[in-house]
Coordinates of N, CA and C in Angstrom, one line a residue:
X1 N 6.9 -23.7 -1.8 CA 8.4 -23.4 -2.0 C 9.2 -24.6 -1.7
X2 N 10.1 -24.9 -2.6 CA 11.0 -26.1 -2.4 C 12.4 -25.7 -2.5
X3 N 13.2 -26.6 -1.9 CA 14.7 -26.4 -1.9 C 15.4 -27.7 -2.1
X4 N 16.4 -27.8 -2.9 CA 17.1 -29.0 -3.1 C 18.1 -29.3 -1.9
X5 N 18.2 -30.5 -1.4 CA 19.2 -30.8 -0.4 C 20.3 -31.5 -1.1
X6 N 21.3 -32.1 -0.3 CA 22.5 -32.6 -0.8 C 22.4 -33.7 -1.8
X7 N 21.3 -34.5 -1.7 CA 21.1 -35.7 -2.6 C 20.2 -35.3 -3.8
X8 N 20.0 -34.0 -4.0 CA 19.1 -33.5 -5.1 C 17.7 -33.9 -5.0
X9 N 17.2 -34.4 -3.9 CA 15.8 -34.6 -3.7 C 15.2 -33.3 -3.3
X10 N 13.9 -33.2 -3.5 CA 13.2 -31.9 -3.2 C 12.6 -32.0 -1.8
X11 N 12.9 -31.0 -1.0 CA 12.4 -30.9 0.4 C 11.5 -29.7 0.5
X12 N 10.3 -29.9 1.0 CA 9.4 -28.8 1.2 C 9.9 -27.8 2.2
X13 N 9.9 -26.6 1.9 CA 10.2 -25.5 2.8 C 9.1 -24.4 2.8
X14 N 9.0 -23.8 3.9 CA 8.0 -22.7 4.0 C 8.6 -21.5 4.6
X15 N 7.9 -20.3 4.3 CA 8.3 -19.1 4.9 C 7.1 -18.4 5.5
X16 N 7.2 -17.4 6.4 CA 6.0 -16.8 7.0 C 5.0 -16.3 6.0
X17 N 3.8 -16.5 6.3 CA 2.7 -16.1 5.4 C 2.1 -14.8 5.7
X18 N 2.4 -14.2 6.9 CA 1.8 -12.9 7.2 C 2.6 -12.3 8.4
X19 N 2.2 -11.2 8.8 CA 2.7 -10.5 10.0 C 1.6 -10.5 11.0
X20 N 1.9 -10.2 12.3 CA 0.8 -10.2 13.3 C -0.3 -9.2 13.0
X21 N -1.5 -9.8 13.2 CA -2.7 -8.9 13.0 C -3.1 -8.5 14.4
X22 N -3.2 -7.2 14.6 CA -3.3 -6.6 15.9 C -4.7 -5.9 16.0
X23 N -5.4 -6.1 17.2 CA -6.6 -5.4 17.5 C -6.1 -4.1 18.2
X24 N -5.9 -3.0 17.4 CA -5.4 -1.8 17.9 C -6.4 -1.1 18.8
X25 N -7.6 -1.4 18.7 CA -8.6 -0.8 19.6 C -8.4 -1.2 21.1
X26 N -7.9 -2.4 21.2 CA -7.7 -2.9 22.6 C -6.2 -3.1 22.9
X27 N -5.3 -2.4 22.2 CA -3.9 -2.5 22.5 C -3.3 -1.1 22.7
X28 N -2.6 -0.9 23.8 CA -2.1 0.5 24.0 C -1.1 0.9 23.0
X29 N -1.2 2.2 22.5 CA -0.4 2.6 21.4 C 1.1 2.6 21.8
X30 N 1.4 2.7 23.1 CA 2.8 2.6 23.5 C 3.4 1.2 23.2
X31 N 2.6 0.2 23.4 CA 3.0 -1.2 23.1 C 3.3 -1.3 21.6
X32 N 2.4 -0.8 20.8 CA 2.6 -0.8 19.4 C 3.8 -0.1 19.0
X33 N 4.0 1.1 19.6 CA 5.2 1.9 19.3 C 6.5 1.1 19.6
X34 N 6.5 0.5 20.8 CA 7.7 -0.2 21.2 C 7.9 -1.5 20.4
X35 N 6.9 -2.3 20.2 CA 7.0 -3.6 19.5 C 7.2 -3.5 18.0
X36 N 6.7 -2.5 17.4 CA 6.8 -2.5 15.9 C 7.5 -1.3 15.4
X37 N 7.2 -0.1 15.8 CA 7.9 1.1 15.3 C 9.4 1.1 15.7
X38 N 9.7 1.0 17.0 CA 11.0 1.0 17.5 C 11.8 -0.2 17.0
X39 N 11.2 -1.3 16.9 CA 11.9 -2.5 16.4 C 11.9 -2.7 14.9
X40 N 11.2 -1.7 14.2 CA 11.2 -1.7 12.8 C 10.6 -3.0 12.2
X41 N 9.5 -3.4 12.8 CA 8.8 -4.6 12.3 C 7.4 -4.3 11.8
X42 N 7.0 -5.0 10.7 CA 5.7 -4.7 10.1 C 4.6 -5.4 11.0
X43 N 3.4 -4.8 10.9 CA 2.2 -5.4 11.5 C 1.0 -5.0 10.7
X44 N -0.1 -5.7 11.0 CA -1.4 -5.4 10.3 C -2.4 -5.0 11.4
X45 N -3.0 -3.9 11.3 CA -4.0 -3.4 12.2 C -5.4 -3.8 11.7
X46 N -6.2 -4.5 12.6 CA -7.4 -5.0 12.1 C -8.4 -3.9 11.7
X47 N -9.4 -4.3 10.9 CA -10.4 -3.4 10.3 C -11.2 -2.6 11.3
X48 N -11.3 -3.1 12.5 CA -12.1 -2.4 13.5 C -11.6 -1.0 13.7
X49 N -10.3 -0.7 13.4 CA -9.8 0.6 13.6 C -10.3 1.6 12.6
X50 N -10.7 1.1 11.4 CA -11.2 2.1 10.4 C -12.7 2.0 10.2
X51 N -13.4 1.3 11.0 CA -14.9 1.2 10.8 C -15.6 2.5 10.9
X52 N -15.1 3.4 11.7 CA -15.7 4.7 11.9 C -15.2 5.8 10.9
X53 N -14.3 5.5 10.1 CA -13.8 6.5 9.2 C -14.9 6.9 8.2
X54 N -15.0 8.2 7.9 CA -16.0 8.7 6.9 C -15.8 8.0 5.6
X55 N -14.5 7.9 5.2 CA -14.2 7.3 3.9 C -14.7 5.8 3.8
X56 N -14.7 5.1 4.9 CA -15.2 3.7 4.9 C -16.7 3.7 4.8
X57 N -17.4 4.8 5.1 CA -18.8 4.8 5.0 C -19.3 5.5 3.7
X58 N -18.7 6.5 3.3 CA -19.1 7.3 2.1 C -18.6 6.7 0.8
X59 N -17.4 6.2 0.8 CA -16.7 5.8 -0.5 C -17.0 4.4 -0.9
X60 N -17.7 3.6 -0.1 CA -18.1 2.3 -0.5 C -19.6 2.1 -0.4
X61 N -20.1 1.1 -1.1 CA -21.5 0.8 -1.0 C -21.7 -0.7 -0.9
X62 N -22.7 -1.1 -0.2 CA -22.9 -2.6 0.0 C -23.7 -3.1 -1.1
X63 N -23.3 -4.3 -1.5 CA -24.1 -5.1 -2.5 C -24.7 -6.3 -1.8
X64 N -25.3 -7.2 -2.6 CA -25.9 -8.4 -2.0 C -24.9 -9.3 -1.3
X65 N -23.7 -9.4 -1.9 CA -22.7 -10.3 -1.4 C -21.5 -9.7 -0.8
X66 N -21.2 -8.4 -1.1 CA -20.0 -7.8 -0.7 C -20.1 -6.3 -0.7
X67 N -19.0 -5.6 -0.7 CA -19.0 -4.2 -0.8 C -18.1 -3.8 -2.0
X68 N -18.4 -2.6 -2.5 CA -17.6 -2.2 -3.7 C -17.5 -0.6 -3.6
X69 N -16.6 -0.1 -4.4 CA -16.3 1.3 -4.5 C -17.6 2.0 -5.0
X70 N -18.0 3.1 -4.3 CA -19.1 3.9 -4.8 C -18.6 4.9 -5.8
X71 N -18.5 4.4 -7.1 CA -17.9 5.2 -8.1 C -18.7 6.5 -8.4
X72 N -20.0 6.4 -8.4 CA -20.8 7.6 -8.7 C -20.6 8.7 -7.7
X73 N -20.5 8.3 -6.4 CA -20.2 9.3 -5.3 C -18.9 10.0 -5.5
X74 N -17.9 9.2 -5.8 CA -16.5 9.7 -5.9 C -16.4 10.6 -7.2
X75 N -17.1 10.2 -8.2 CA -17.0 10.9 -9.5 C -17.7 12.3 -9.3
X76 N -18.9 12.3 -8.6 CA -19.6 13.5 -8.3 C -18.8 14.5 -7.4
X77 N -18.1 13.9 -6.5 CA -17.4 14.7 -5.4 C -16.1 15.2 -5.9
X78 N -15.3 14.3 -6.6 CA -13.9 14.6 -6.9 C -13.6 14.4 -8.4
X79 N -14.6 14.2 -9.2 CA -14.3 13.9 -10.6 C -13.6 14.9 -11.4
X80 N -13.7 16.2 -11.1 CA -13.0 17.3 -11.8 C -11.5 17.4 -11.4
X81 N -11.1 16.6 -10.4 CA -9.7 16.7 -10.0 C -8.8 16.0 -11.0
X82 N -7.6 16.5 -11.2 CA -6.6 15.9 -12.0 C -5.7 14.9 -11.1
X83 N -5.5 13.7 -11.6 CA -4.8 12.7 -10.8 C -3.7 12.1 -11.7
X84 N -2.6 11.6 -11.0 CA -1.6 10.9 -11.7 C -1.9 9.5 -12.1
X85 N -1.8 9.1 -13.3 CA -2.1 7.8 -13.8 C -0.9 7.0 -14.2
X86 N -0.7 5.8 -13.7 CA 0.5 5.0 -14.0 C 0.2 3.7 -14.6
X87 N 0.9 3.3 -15.6 CA 0.9 1.9 -16.1 C 2.3 1.3 -15.9
X88 N 2.4 0.5 -14.8 CA 3.7 -0.1 -14.4 C 4.3 -1.0 -15.5
X89 N 3.4 -1.6 -16.3 CA 3.9 -2.6 -17.3 C 4.8 -1.9 -18.3
X90 N 4.5 -0.7 -18.7 CA 5.2 0.0 -19.7 C 5.9 1.3 -19.2
X91 N 5.7 1.6 -18.0 CA 6.3 2.8 -17.4 C 5.6 4.1 -17.9
X92 N 4.4 4.0 -18.3 CA 3.7 5.1 -18.8 C 3.1 5.9 -17.7
X93 N 3.3 7.3 -17.7 CA 2.8 8.1 -16.6 C 2.2 9.4 -17.2
X94 N 1.0 9.7 -16.8 CA 0.4 11.0 -17.3 C -0.6 11.4 -16.3
X95 N -1.2 12.6 -16.5 CA -2.2 13.2 -15.7 C -3.6 13.2 -16.4
X96 N -4.6 12.7 -15.7 CA -5.9 12.6 -16.3 C -7.0 13.2 -15.3
X97 N -8.2 13.4 -15.8 CA -9.3 13.7 -14.9 C -9.7 12.5 -14.2
X98 N -10.0 12.6 -12.9 CA -10.5 11.4 -12.1 C -11.7 10.8 -12.8
X99 N -12.6 11.7 -13.3 CA -13.9 11.2 -13.9 C -13.6 10.3 -15.1
X100 N -12.5 10.6 -15.8 CA -12.1 9.8 -17.0 C -11.6 8.4 -16.5
X101 N -10.8 8.4 -15.4 CA -10.4 7.2 -14.9 C -11.5 6.3 -14.4
X102 N -12.5 6.9 -13.8 CA -13.6 6.2 -13.3 C -14.4 5.5 -14.4
X103 N -14.5 6.2 -15.6 CA -15.2 5.6 -16.7 C -14.3 4.4 -17.2
X104 N -13.0 4.5 -17.1 CA -12.2 3.4 -17.5 C -12.4 2.2 -16.5
X105 N -12.6 2.5 -15.2 CA -12.8 1.5 -14.2 C -14.1 0.7 -14.5
X106 N -15.1 1.5 -14.9 CA -16.5 0.9 -15.2 C -16.4 -0.1 -16.4
X107 N -15.5 0.2 -17.3 CA -15.4 -0.6 -18.5 C -14.4 -1.7 -18.3
X108 N -13.5 -1.6 -17.3 CA -12.4 -2.6 -17.2 C -12.4 -3.1 -15.7
X109 N -13.4 -3.9 -15.3 CA -13.4 -4.3 -13.9 C -12.3 -5.4 -13.6
X110 N -12.0 -6.2 -14.6 CA -11.0 -7.2 -14.4 C -10.0 -7.2 -15.5
X111 N -9.0 -6.3 -15.4 CA -8.1 -6.0 -16.4 C -6.9 -7.0 -16.4
X112 N -6.3 -7.2 -15.2 CA -5.2 -8.0 -14.9 C -3.9 -7.5 -15.7
X113 N -3.9 -7.7 -17.0 CA -2.7 -7.2 -17.8 C -2.8 -5.8 -18.2
X114 N -1.7 -5.0 -18.1 CA -1.7 -3.6 -18.5 C -2.7 -2.8 -17.8
X115 N -3.0 -3.0 -16.5 CA -4.0 -2.2 -15.8 C -3.4 -0.9 -15.5
X116 N -4.3 0.1 -15.6 CA -3.9 1.5 -15.3 C -4.2 1.8 -13.8
X117 N -3.4 2.6 -13.2 CA -3.4 2.8 -11.7 C -3.3 4.2 -11.4
X118 N -4.2 4.8 -10.6 CA -4.1 6.1 -10.0 C -3.2 5.9 -8.8
X119 N -2.0 6.5 -8.7 CA -1.2 6.3 -7.6 C -0.4 7.6 -7.3
X120 N 0.0 7.7 -6.0 CA 0.7 8.9 -5.5 C -0.2 10.2 -5.8
X121 N -1.5 10.0 -5.6 CA -2.4 11.2 -5.7 C -2.4 11.9 -4.4
X122 N -2.0 13.2 -4.4 CA -1.9 14.0 -3.2 C -3.4 14.5 -2.9
X123 N -4.2 13.6 -2.4 CA -5.6 13.8 -2.2 C -5.8 14.9 -1.2
X124 N -5.2 14.8 -0.1 CA -5.5 15.9 0.9 C -5.1 17.3 0.5
X125 N -3.9 17.4 -0.1 CA -3.4 18.7 -0.5 C -4.3 19.2 -1.7
X126 N -4.6 18.3 -2.6 CA -5.4 18.8 -3.8 C -6.9 19.1 -3.5
X127 N -7.4 18.3 -2.5 CA -8.9 18.5 -2.2 C -9.1 19.5 -1.1
X128 N -8.0 19.7 -0.3 CA -8.2 20.6 0.8 C -9.0 20.0 2.0
X129 N -9.0 18.7 2.1 CA -9.9 18.0 3.0 C -9.2 17.8 4.4
X130 N -7.9 18.0 4.4 CA -7.1 17.7 5.7 C -7.4 16.3 6.1
X131 N -7.8 16.1 7.4 CA -8.1 14.8 7.9 C -9.6 14.5 7.9
X132 N -10.4 15.0 7.0 CA -11.8 14.9 7.1 C -12.3 13.4 6.8
X133 N -11.5 12.7 6.1 CA -12.0 11.4 5.6 C -11.4 10.2 6.5
X134 N -10.6 10.5 7.4 CA -10.0 9.4 8.3 C -9.6 9.9 9.6
X135 N -9.4 9.0 10.6 CA -9.0 9.4 11.9 C -7.7 8.6 12.2
X136 N -6.7 9.4 12.6 CA -5.4 8.7 12.9 C -5.4 8.1 14.3
X137 N -5.0 6.9 14.4 CA -4.7 6.2 15.7 C -3.4 6.8 16.2
X138 N -3.3 6.8 17.6 CA -2.1 7.4 18.2 C -0.8 6.8 17.7
X139 N -0.8 5.5 17.4 CA 0.4 4.8 16.9 C 0.9 5.4 15.6
X140 N 0.0 5.9 14.8 CA 0.3 6.4 13.5 C 0.5 7.9 13.4
X141 N 0.5 8.6 14.5 CA 0.7 10.0 14.6 C 2.1 10.5 14.5
X142 N 3.1 9.6 14.6 CA 4.5 10.0 14.5 C 4.9 10.2 13.1
X143 N 4.4 11.3 12.5 CA 4.5 11.6 11.1 C 5.6 12.7 10.9
X144 N 6.9 12.2 11.0 CA 8.0 13.2 10.9 C 8.1 13.9 9.6
X145 N 7.9 13.2 8.5 CA 8.0 13.8 7.2 C 7.0 14.9 7.0
X146 N 5.7 14.6 7.2 CA 4.6 15.5 6.9 C 4.5 16.6 7.9
X147 N 5.3 16.6 9.0 CA 5.3 17.7 10.0 C 6.4 18.7 9.7
X148 N 7.2 18.4 8.7 CA 8.3 19.3 8.3 C 7.7 20.4 7.4
X149 N 8.3 21.6 7.5 CA 7.8 22.8 6.7 C 8.0 22.5 5.2
X150 N 9.1 21.9 4.9 CA 9.4 21.7 3.5 C 8.4 20.7 2.8
X151 N 7.8 19.8 3.6 CA 6.8 18.9 3.0 C 5.4 19.3 3.2
X152 N 5.2 20.4 3.9 CA 3.8 20.8 4.3 C 3.4 22.0 3.5
X153 N 4.3 22.6 2.8 CA 4.0 23.9 2.1 C 3.8 23.6 0.6
X154 N 3.7 24.7 -0.1 CA 3.5 24.6 -1.6 C 4.8 24.7 -2.4
X155 N 6.0 24.9 -1.7 CA 7.2 25.1 -2.3 C 7.8 23.8 -2.8
X156 N 7.5 22.7 -2.1 CA 8.1 21.4 -2.5 C 7.4 20.8 -3.7
X157 N 8.1 20.6 -4.8 CA 7.4 20.1 -6.0 C 6.7 18.7 -5.8
X158 N 7.2 18.0 -4.8 CA 6.5 16.7 -4.5 C 5.3 16.8 -3.7
X159 N 5.1 18.0 -3.1 CA 4.0 18.2 -2.2 C 4.1 17.4 -0.9
X160 N 3.0 17.1 -0.3 CA 3.1 16.4 1.0 C 3.3 14.9 0.6
X161 N 3.3 14.0 1.6 CA 3.5 12.6 1.4 C 2.3 11.8 1.9
X162 N 1.2 12.3 1.7 CA -0.1 11.6 2.0 C -0.8 11.3 0.6
X163 N -0.9 10.1 0.3 CA -1.3 9.7 -1.0 C -2.6 8.8 -0.9
X164 N -3.4 8.9 -2.0 CA -4.5 7.9 -2.3 C -4.1 7.1 -3.5
X165 N -4.3 5.8 -3.4 CA -4.1 4.9 -4.6 C -5.5 4.4 -4.9
X166 N -5.7 4.2 -6.2 CA -7.1 3.9 -6.7 C -7.0 3.1 -7.9
X167 N -7.3 1.8 -7.9 CA -7.0 0.9 -9.0 C -8.0 -0.2 -9.2
X168 N -7.9 -0.8 -10.4 CA -8.7 -2.0 -10.8 C -7.9 -3.2 -10.5
X169 N -8.5 -4.3 -10.6 CA -7.8 -5.6 -10.4 C -6.7 -5.7 -11.4
X170 N -5.5 -6.1 -11.0 CA -4.4 -6.3 -11.8 C -3.4 -5.1 -11.8
X171 N -3.9 -3.9 -11.3 CA -2.9 -2.8 -11.1 C -2.0 -3.1 -10.0
X172 N -0.8 -2.6 -10.0 CA 0.2 -3.0 -9.1 C 1.3 -1.9 -8.9
X173 N 2.1 -2.0 -7.9 CA 3.2 -1.2 -7.6 C 4.5 -2.0 -7.6
X174 N 5.5 -1.5 -8.3 CA 6.8 -2.3 -8.5 C 7.5 -2.4 -7.1
X175 N 8.5 -3.3 -7.1 CA 9.3 -3.6 -5.9 C 10.1 -2.3 -5.6
X176 N 9.9 -1.8 -4.3 CA 10.5 -0.5 -3.9 C 10.5 -0.4 -2.4
X177 N 11.2 0.6 -1.9 CA 11.0 1.0 -0.5 C 10.6 2.4 -0.4
X178 N 10.1 2.9 0.7 CA 9.5 4.2 0.8 C 10.5 5.3 0.8
X179 N 10.1 6.5 0.4 CA 11.0 7.6 0.2 C 11.7 8.0 1.4
X180 N 13.0 8.3 1.3 CA 13.9 8.8 2.3 C 13.9 7.9 3.5
X181 N 13.9 6.6 3.3 CA 13.9 5.5 4.3 C 12.9 5.8 5.4
X182 N 11.8 6.3 5.0 CA 10.7 6.6 6.0 C 9.9 5.3 6.2
X183 N 9.0 5.4 7.2 CA 8.0 4.3 7.4 C 6.7 4.9 6.8
X184 N 5.7 4.0 6.6 CA 4.4 4.4 6.1 C 3.3 3.5 6.6
X185 N 2.1 3.9 6.4 CA 1.0 3.0 6.7 C 0.0 3.0 5.5
X186 N -0.7 1.9 5.2 CA -1.5 1.8 4.1 C -2.9 1.2 4.5
X187 N -3.9 2.0 4.4 CA -5.3 1.5 4.8 C -6.1 1.1 3.6
X188 N -6.7 0.0 3.6 CA -7.5 -0.5 2.5 C -8.9 0.0 2.8
X189 N -9.4 0.9 1.9 CA -10.8 1.3 2.1 C -11.8 0.3 1.5
X190 N -11.4 -0.3 0.4 CA -12.2 -1.3 -0.3 C -11.4 -2.3 -1.1
X191 N -11.7 -3.5 -1.1 CA -11.0 -4.5 -1.9 C -10.0 -5.3 -1.2
X192 N -9.2 -6.1 -1.9 CA -8.1 -6.9 -1.3 C -6.8 -6.6 -2.0
X193 N -5.8 -6.8 -1.3 CA -4.5 -6.3 -1.8 C -3.4 -7.4 -1.4
X194 N -2.6 -7.8 -2.4 CA -1.6 -8.8 -2.2 C -0.2 -8.1 -2.0
X195 N 0.4 -8.4 -0.9 CA 1.7 -7.8 -0.5 C 2.8 -8.8 -0.6
X196 N 4.0 -8.4 -1.1 CA 5.2 -9.1 -1.0 C 6.2 -8.2 -0.2
X197 N 6.7 -8.7 0.9 CA 7.6 -8.0 1.8 C 9.0 -8.7 1.8
X198 N 10.1 -7.9 1.9 CA 11.4 -8.4 2.0 C 12.1 -7.6 3.2
X199 N 12.7 -8.3 4.1 CA 13.4 -7.7 5.3 C 14.5 -6.8 4.8
X200 N 14.9 -5.8 5.5 CA 16.0 -4.9 5.2 C 17.3 -5.6 4.9
X201 N 17.9 -5.3 3.8 CA 19.1 -6.0 3.4 C 18.9 -7.1 2.4
X202 N 17.8 -7.8 2.5 CA 17.5 -8.9 1.6 C 17.1 -8.5 0.2
X203 N 16.8 -7.2 0.1 CA 16.5 -6.7 -1.3 C 17.6 -7.0 -2.2
X204 N 18.8 -7.2 -1.7 CA 20.0 -7.4 -2.5 C 19.9 -8.7 -3.4
X205 N 19.1 -9.6 -2.9 CA 18.8 -10.8 -3.7 C 18.2 -10.5 -5.0
X206 N 17.5 -9.4 -5.1 CA 16.8 -9.0 -6.3 C 17.4 -7.8 -7.0
X207 N 18.7 -7.6 -6.8 CA 19.4 -6.5 -7.5 C 19.6 -6.9 -8.9
X208 N 19.3 -5.9 -9.8 CA 19.4 -6.1 -11.2 C 20.8 -5.7 -11.7
X209 N 21.3 -4.5 -11.2 CA 22.6 -4.0 -11.4 C 22.9 -3.0 -10.3
X210 N 24.0 -2.3 -10.5 CA 24.4 -1.4 -9.4 C 23.5 -0.2 -9.3
X211 N 22.6 0.0 -10.3 CA 21.7 1.1 -10.3 C 20.3 0.8 -9.7
X212 N 20.1 -0.4 -9.4 CA 18.8 -0.7 -8.9 C 18.4 -2.2 -8.9
X213 N 17.1 -2.4 -8.6 CA 16.6 -3.8 -8.4 C 15.6 -4.1 -9.5
X214 N 15.3 -5.4 -9.7 CA 14.3 -5.8 -10.6 C 12.9 -5.2 -10.2
X215 N 12.0 -5.0 -11.1 CA 10.8 -4.4 -10.7 C 9.7 -5.3 -10.3
X216 N 9.8 -6.6 -10.7 CA 8.8 -7.6 -10.3 C 9.5 -8.8 -9.8
X217 N 9.4 -9.1 -8.5 CA 10.2 -10.2 -7.9 C 9.5 -11.5 -8.2
X218 N 8.3 -11.5 -8.8 CA 7.7 -12.8 -9.1 C 8.4 -13.5 -10.2
X219 N 9.3 -12.8 -10.9 CA 10.1 -13.5 -12.0 C 11.3 -14.2 -11.3
X220 N 11.5 -14.0 -10.0 CA 12.7 -14.6 -9.4 C 12.3 -15.4 -8.1
X221 N 11.3 -16.2 -8.3 CA 10.8 -17.0 -7.1 C 11.8 -17.9 -6.5
X222 N 12.8 -18.3 -7.3 CA 13.8 -19.2 -6.8 C 14.7 -18.6 -5.7
X223 N 14.6 -17.2 -5.6 CA 15.3 -16.5 -4.6 C 14.5 -16.2 -3.3
X224 N 13.2 -16.5 -3.4 CA 12.3 -16.1 -2.3 C 12.7 -16.7 -0.9
X225 N 13.1 -17.9 -0.9 CA 13.4 -18.6 0.3 C 14.5 -17.9 1.1
X226 N 15.6 -17.8 0.3 CA 16.8 -17.1 0.9 C 16.6 -15.7 1.3
X227 N 15.7 -15.0 0.5 CA 15.4 -13.6 0.8 C 14.3 -13.4 1.9
X228 N 13.8 -14.5 2.4 CA 12.7 -14.5 3.4 C 11.5 -13.6 3.0
X229 N 11.1 -13.8 1.8 CA 9.9 -13.1 1.3 C 8.7 -13.5 2.1
X230 N 7.9 -12.5 2.5 CA 6.7 -12.7 3.2 C 5.6 -12.2 2.3
X231 N 4.5 -13.0 2.1 CA 3.4 -12.6 1.3 C 2.1 -12.8 2.1
X232 N 1.2 -11.8 1.9 CA -0.1 -11.9 2.6 C -1.1 -11.1 1.9
X233 N -2.4 -11.3 2.2 CA -3.5 -10.5 1.6 C -4.0 -9.5 2.7
X234 N -4.1 -8.3 2.3 CA -4.7 -7.2 3.2 C -6.1 -7.2 2.9
X235 N -7.0 -7.3 3.9 CA -8.4 -7.3 3.8 C -9.0 -5.9 3.9
X236 N -10.3 -5.7 3.4 CA -10.9 -4.4 3.5 C -10.9 -3.9 4.9
X237 N -10.5 -2.6 5.0 CA -10.5 -1.9 6.3 C -9.2 -2.1 7.1
X238 N -8.3 -3.0 6.7 CA -7.1 -3.3 7.5 C -6.0 -2.2 7.1
X239 N -5.1 -2.0 8.1 CA -4.0 -1.0 7.9 C -2.7 -1.8 8.0
X240 N -1.8 -1.7 7.0 CA -0.5 -2.3 7.0 C 0.5 -1.2 7.5
X241 N 1.3 -1.5 8.5 CA 2.4 -0.7 8.9 C 3.6 -1.1 8.2
X242 N 4.2 -0.2 7.4 CA 5.4 -0.6 6.6 C 6.6 0.1 7.2
X243 N 7.5 -0.6 7.9 CA 8.6 0.0 8.5 C 9.7 0.5 7.5
X244 N 10.6 1.2 8.1 CA 11.7 1.8 7.2 C 12.5 0.7 6.5
X245 N 12.8 1.0 5.2 CA 13.7 0.1 4.4 C 13.2 -1.3 4.2
X246 N 11.9 -1.6 4.4 CA 11.4 -2.9 4.1 C 10.9 -2.8 2.6
X247 N 11.6 -3.4 1.7 CA 11.1 -3.4 0.3 C 9.9 -4.2 0.2
X248 N 9.0 -3.7 -0.7 CA 7.7 -4.4 -0.9 C 7.2 -4.2 -2.3
X249 N 6.3 -5.0 -2.7 CA 5.6 -5.0 -4.0 C 4.1 -5.3 -3.7
X250 N 3.2 -4.6 -4.4 CA 1.8 -4.7 -4.0 C 0.9 -4.8 -5.3
X251 N -0.1 -5.7 -5.2 CA -1.0 -6.0 -6.3 C -2.4 -5.9 -5.8
X252 N -3.3 -5.3 -6.6 CA -4.7 -5.2 -6.4 C -5.4 -6.5 -6.9
X253 N -6.0 -7.2 -6.0 CA -6.7 -8.4 -6.3 C -8.1 -8.1 -6.9
X254 N -8.7 -7.1 -6.3 CA -10.0 -6.6 -6.8 C -9.9 -5.0 -6.8
X255 N -10.8 -4.4 -7.5 CA -10.7 -2.9 -7.5 C -10.9 -2.4 -6.1
X256 N -10.0 -1.4 -5.7 CA -10.0 -0.9 -4.4 C -9.4 0.5 -4.3
X257 N -9.5 1.0 -3.1 CA -9.0 2.4 -2.9 C -8.4 2.4 -1.5
X258 N -7.2 3.0 -1.3 CA -6.7 3.0 0.0 C -5.9 4.3 0.3
X259 N -5.8 4.7 1.5 CA -5.0 5.8 1.9 C -3.6 5.3 2.2
X260 N -2.6 6.1 1.9 CA -1.2 5.8 2.2 C -0.5 7.1 2.7

């Protein structure tokens, strides 16, 4: 990143490349609550926290050099479920069988452009698995939205606010903040994920008009320095804590699946 100074020369400038990576297994949850939730600051919880999750064992398989999604297991287990499919590039949204999307994944491992993305899938509600596939750390149990009757029953058309995202390389989520100014957490079950974060208030640098913001902040990199954009890569098994009103944009670097 560069910035011009008074004599028009180019001066190298940098901005933070990540947020604190925390070993939550050896950090008291009250400290995490005070330092990050109360102060509304992002952090990354290391992969040791998810090593015992059933989803981290059953949903991935080891290869000679790495790990990848166990597509056959997921297709056999959940393939008949209907899932929301999104193409951010053209705003296309429809419902498909998960088994059909898995066939798409097998044919398109490295899509990059126009990648289709299963997002906002109400996995727990639709599958009836409750918390069978993961274990919540005490720091993440302050779930005010999903403990409300209106978000936990069948009357709300949006359902609960526990989602699974499932995508190939190149699938992504546009610049946004979470619903109702809530906070969230996002755990990577498999793959790597590139995040762009903007502190509260600085999203205004990317305002398109009075009705909203641009969808892809990569087209406005000249504003990143003033907006204090933070970018980092989330590794397999890591959990990102997303505080209230922090706008963010997310890209899948390799095919992956994560709880949100």
